[in-house]
Short mmCIF file of C-alpha atoms and ligand atoms in Angstrom, two decimals:
data_model
loop_
_atom_site.label_atom_id
_atom_site.label_comp_id
_atom_site.label_asym_id
_atom_site.label_seq_id
_atom_site.Cartn_x
_atom_site.Cartn_y
_atom_site.Cartn_z
CA MET A 1 -91.34 -148.31 255.04
CA THR A 2 -92.52 -145.03 253.69
CA LYS A 3 -89.67 -142.92 251.83
CA ILE A 4 -88.64 -139.42 252.15
CA VAL A 5 -85.84 -138.03 249.89
CA ALA A 6 -84.14 -134.72 250.20
CA ILE A 7 -82.79 -132.92 247.18
CA VAL A 8 -80.00 -130.39 248.18
CA GLY A 9 -79.18 -127.59 245.77
CA SER A 10 -75.87 -126.12 247.03
CA PRO A 11 -72.78 -126.06 244.75
CA SER A 12 -70.72 -125.81 248.01
CA HIS A 13 -69.18 -128.34 250.41
CA PRO A 14 -69.17 -127.86 253.48
CA SER A 15 -72.97 -126.35 253.06
CA ARG A 16 -75.22 -125.05 255.97
CA THR A 17 -78.16 -126.27 253.58
CA TYR A 18 -76.76 -129.95 253.77
CA GLY A 19 -76.23 -129.62 257.35
CA ILE A 20 -79.75 -128.38 257.89
CA VAL A 21 -80.89 -131.35 255.30
CA GLU A 22 -78.94 -133.74 257.78
CA TYR A 23 -80.56 -132.54 260.81
CA ALA A 24 -84.02 -133.11 259.42
CA LEU A 25 -83.47 -136.39 257.83
CA ASN A 26 -81.67 -137.72 261.26
CA LEU A 27 -85.33 -136.66 262.87
CA LEU A 28 -87.28 -138.58 260.11
CA ALA A 29 -85.03 -141.71 260.51
CA GLU A 30 -85.59 -141.65 264.22
CA ASN A 31 -89.17 -141.81 263.63
CA GLY A 32 -89.00 -144.89 261.23
CA PHE A 33 -89.04 -143.50 257.71
CA GLU A 34 -86.61 -144.33 255.04
CA ILE A 35 -84.34 -141.47 254.32
CA ASP A 36 -82.28 -140.64 251.41
CA ILE A 37 -80.18 -137.63 250.17
CA ILE A 38 -79.52 -136.38 246.50
CA SER A 39 -76.83 -133.51 246.36
CA VAL A 40 -77.11 -132.08 242.86
CA ARG A 41 -73.43 -130.92 243.07
CA ASP A 42 -72.63 -134.70 243.23
CA LEU A 43 -74.62 -135.57 239.84
CA PRO A 44 -72.62 -135.42 236.58
CA SER A 45 -72.29 -131.54 235.71
CA GLU A 46 -72.03 -132.09 232.08
CA ASP A 47 -75.54 -134.03 232.01
CA LEU A 48 -77.14 -131.05 233.79
CA ILE A 49 -75.29 -128.23 231.83
CA PHE A 50 -76.11 -130.00 228.53
CA GLY A 51 -79.61 -130.88 229.63
CA ARG A 52 -79.17 -134.64 229.08
CA TYR A 53 -82.86 -135.91 229.80
CA ASN A 54 -82.07 -139.07 229.04
CA SER A 55 -78.75 -139.59 230.91
CA PRO A 56 -78.36 -142.98 232.71
CA ALA A 57 -76.46 -141.37 235.35
CA LEU A 58 -79.60 -139.42 236.52
CA GLU A 59 -81.62 -142.42 236.73
CA PRO A 60 -80.84 -143.35 240.24
CA ALA A 61 -81.72 -140.16 241.65
CA LYS A 62 -84.86 -140.12 239.48
CA ALA A 63 -85.85 -143.33 240.91
CA LEU A 64 -85.27 -142.31 244.36
CA ILE A 65 -87.72 -139.34 243.86
CA GLN A 66 -90.24 -141.54 242.10
CA ALA A 67 -90.51 -143.98 244.99
CA ALA A 68 -90.62 -141.08 247.88
CA SER A 69 -93.58 -140.13 249.32
CA GLY A 70 -92.13 -136.97 250.73
CA LEU A 71 -89.50 -134.69 249.53
CA ILE A 72 -87.29 -132.16 251.41
CA ILE A 73 -85.93 -129.57 248.48
CA ALA A 74 -83.52 -127.58 250.01
CA THR A 75 -81.49 -124.57 248.39
CA PRO A 76 -79.47 -121.57 249.55
CA VAL A 77 -80.34 -118.27 248.19
CA TYR A 78 -78.58 -117.14 245.47
CA LYS A 79 -79.32 -113.90 243.84
CA ALA A 80 -82.70 -113.61 245.55
CA ALA A 81 -83.77 -117.11 244.08
CA TYR A 82 -82.83 -120.85 244.46
CA THR A 83 -79.53 -121.80 242.92
CA GLY A 84 -78.74 -122.56 239.21
CA VAL A 85 -77.49 -126.15 240.34
CA LEU A 86 -80.76 -126.85 241.63
CA LYS A 87 -82.71 -125.46 238.59
CA SER A 88 -80.24 -127.44 236.22
CA PHE A 89 -81.54 -130.76 237.93
CA LEU A 90 -85.02 -130.07 238.29
CA ASP A 91 -85.23 -128.93 234.67
CA LEU A 92 -84.50 -132.83 233.89
CA LEU A 93 -87.44 -134.00 235.58
CA PRO A 94 -90.15 -135.54 233.57
CA PRO A 95 -93.45 -133.42 233.33
CA LYS A 96 -95.54 -133.55 236.57
CA PHE A 97 -92.81 -135.67 238.52
CA LEU A 98 -93.81 -134.46 241.83
CA SER A 99 -97.26 -135.07 241.49
CA GLY A 100 -98.82 -136.65 244.74
CA LYS A 101 -95.72 -135.97 246.82
CA VAL A 102 -95.51 -133.96 249.95
CA ILE A 103 -92.84 -131.39 249.77
CA LEU A 104 -91.08 -129.39 252.79
CA PRO A 105 -89.19 -126.65 250.92
CA ILE A 106 -85.88 -125.43 252.92
CA ALA A 107 -83.92 -122.22 252.21
CA THR A 108 -80.93 -120.86 253.61
CA GLY A 109 -79.87 -116.97 253.13
CA GLY A 110 -77.20 -114.43 254.28
CA THR A 111 -80.04 -111.89 255.11
CA ILE A 112 -83.59 -111.90 256.12
CA ALA A 113 -84.48 -109.75 253.16
CA HIS A 114 -84.74 -112.80 250.79
CA LEU A 115 -86.95 -114.47 253.12
CA LEU A 116 -90.03 -114.99 250.46
CA SER A 117 -87.65 -116.19 247.86
CA ILE A 118 -89.16 -119.64 248.27
CA ASP A 119 -92.59 -118.41 247.63
CA TYR A 120 -91.78 -116.14 244.96
CA THR A 121 -89.20 -118.46 243.10
CA LEU A 122 -89.26 -121.96 244.09
CA LYS A 123 -92.96 -122.59 244.51
CA PRO A 124 -94.02 -122.02 241.09
CA VAL A 125 -91.09 -124.38 239.69
CA LEU A 126 -92.53 -127.13 242.00
CA SER A 127 -96.02 -126.34 240.99
CA GLU A 128 -95.05 -126.62 237.31
CA LEU A 129 -93.49 -129.91 238.16
CA GLY A 130 -97.06 -131.14 239.67
CA ALA A 131 -96.46 -130.63 243.19
CA GLU A 132 -99.96 -130.32 244.84
CA TYR A 133 -98.86 -130.55 248.57
CA LEU A 134 -96.47 -127.77 249.24
CA LEU A 135 -95.86 -127.39 253.14
CA ASN A 136 -94.78 -123.65 254.46
CA GLY A 137 -91.13 -123.58 253.96
CA VAL A 138 -88.33 -123.06 256.57
CA TYR A 139 -86.03 -120.21 256.14
CA VAL A 140 -82.76 -120.02 257.97
CA VAL A 141 -80.23 -117.20 257.87
CA ASP A 142 -76.64 -117.71 258.49
CA LYS A 143 -76.19 -116.25 261.58
CA GLN A 144 -78.52 -118.84 263.27
CA ILE A 145 -75.82 -121.52 261.84
CA GLN A 146 -72.51 -122.19 263.60
CA ARG A 147 -69.95 -124.25 261.83
CA GLN A 148 -67.78 -126.47 263.91
CA GLU A 149 -64.29 -127.39 263.54
CA ASP A 150 -65.04 -130.57 262.14
CA ASN A 151 -67.17 -128.92 259.38
CA SER A 152 -70.58 -130.11 261.13
CA PHE A 153 -73.09 -127.56 262.04
CA LEU A 154 -75.01 -126.17 264.98
CA PHE A 155 -78.18 -124.32 265.00
CA ASP A 156 -79.95 -121.97 267.18
CA GLU A 157 -82.63 -123.50 269.29
CA GLU A 158 -85.06 -121.66 267.27
CA ILE A 159 -84.09 -123.11 264.28
CA GLN A 160 -84.19 -126.53 265.96
CA GLN A 161 -87.75 -126.04 266.99
CA ARG A 162 -88.87 -124.78 263.59
CA LEU A 163 -87.43 -128.04 261.92
CA GLN A 164 -88.72 -130.31 264.34
CA LYS A 165 -92.19 -128.76 263.70
CA SER A 166 -91.89 -128.75 260.01
CA ILE A 167 -90.93 -132.27 260.18
CA GLN A 168 -93.87 -133.26 262.17
CA ASP A 169 -96.37 -131.18 259.52
CA LEU A 170 -94.44 -133.51 256.86
CA GLU A 171 -95.08 -136.63 258.56
CA GLN A 172 -98.76 -135.81 259.33
CA ALA A 173 -99.44 -134.62 255.62
CA ILE A 174 -97.76 -138.07 254.18
CA LYS A 175 -100.26 -139.96 256.74
CA ILE A 176 -103.22 -138.10 255.37
CA ILE A 177 -102.47 -138.15 251.76
C1 FMN B 1 -73.22 -116.57 244.56
C2 FMN B 1 -73.96 -116.23 246.01
C3 FMN B 1 -74.88 -115.40 245.81
C4 FMN B 1 -75.85 -115.23 247.25
N1 FMN B 1 -76.90 -114.63 247.13
C5 FMN B 1 -77.72 -114.36 248.24
C6 FMN B 1 -78.81 -113.53 248.13
O1 FMN B 1 -79.23 -112.95 247.15
N2 FMN B 1 -79.53 -113.39 249.55
C7 FMN B 1 -79.16 -114.01 250.59
O2 FMN B 1 -80.14 -113.91 251.58
N3 FMN B 1 -78.05 -114.78 250.53
C8 FMN B 1 -77.29 -114.88 249.31
N4 FMN B 1 -76.01 -115.65 249.16
C9 FMN B 1 -75.78 -116.47 250.99
C10 FMN B 1 -76.18 -117.69 250.44
O3 FMN B 1 -77.51 -117.98 250.31
C11 FMN B 1 -75.96 -118.40 252.58
O4 FMN B 1 -74.70 -118.09 252.74
C12 FMN B 1 -76.27 -119.78 252.31
O5 FMN B 1 -76.40 -120.20 253.77
C13 FMN B 1 -74.89 -120.81 251.65
O6 FMN B 1 -75.51 -121.81 252.00
P1 FMN B 1 -74.80 -123.33 251.65
O7 FMN B 1 -73.53 -123.13 252.70
O8 FMN B 1 -75.65 -124.51 251.83
O9 FMN B 1 -74.03 -123.20 250.41
C14 FMN B 1 -75.31 -115.83 248.27
C15 FMN B 1 -74.22 -116.61 248.40
C16 FMN B 1 -73.45 -117.01 247.08
C17 FMN B 1 -72.27 -117.73 247.10
#
């Protein structure tokens, strides 16, 4: 079964970004993909902060990435870029670790002003990690996301359609590569 893994870089819980990723992964699961999720906030913070490249605690997450054909890399925008939490994890991946994988970036932000932050900040980091197959990202602003009483999230119809299209693109790209 083809594996797709999402890396979520929000330090918050509940997290809009995490909610969007769950929606996207559910679509993939319905279509027969094996899905998994790495929430960076759940990894040992000392390993991340002290840059422990060889930490055994990070090996399961690295193994998930290694086995995946496709990745969703999702982050809230913090100060016009991806989060430091996400970077602290990406910094610990071996050189060219993302080579050969199709990658769909997703970002959430409070304002449309930082729409291009995926292109200007995240994509260069992913390229440095060997990513050759970067899909157009999905950017969602907070007002398009509604938090429910049970801490789950609902998304505007337009966002659902954009996510569905991006997931189709991800599935097709994986087939071609
Ligand atoms: C420390 C911090 C910095 C932020 N900086 C920005 C920013 O520069 N641009 C922006 O559009 N939103 C910014 N936001 C808003 C978040 O990107 C937005 O609320 C996002 O949906 C939060 O996602 P989450 O619920 O998954 O953590 C910031 C939020 C925080 C907490």
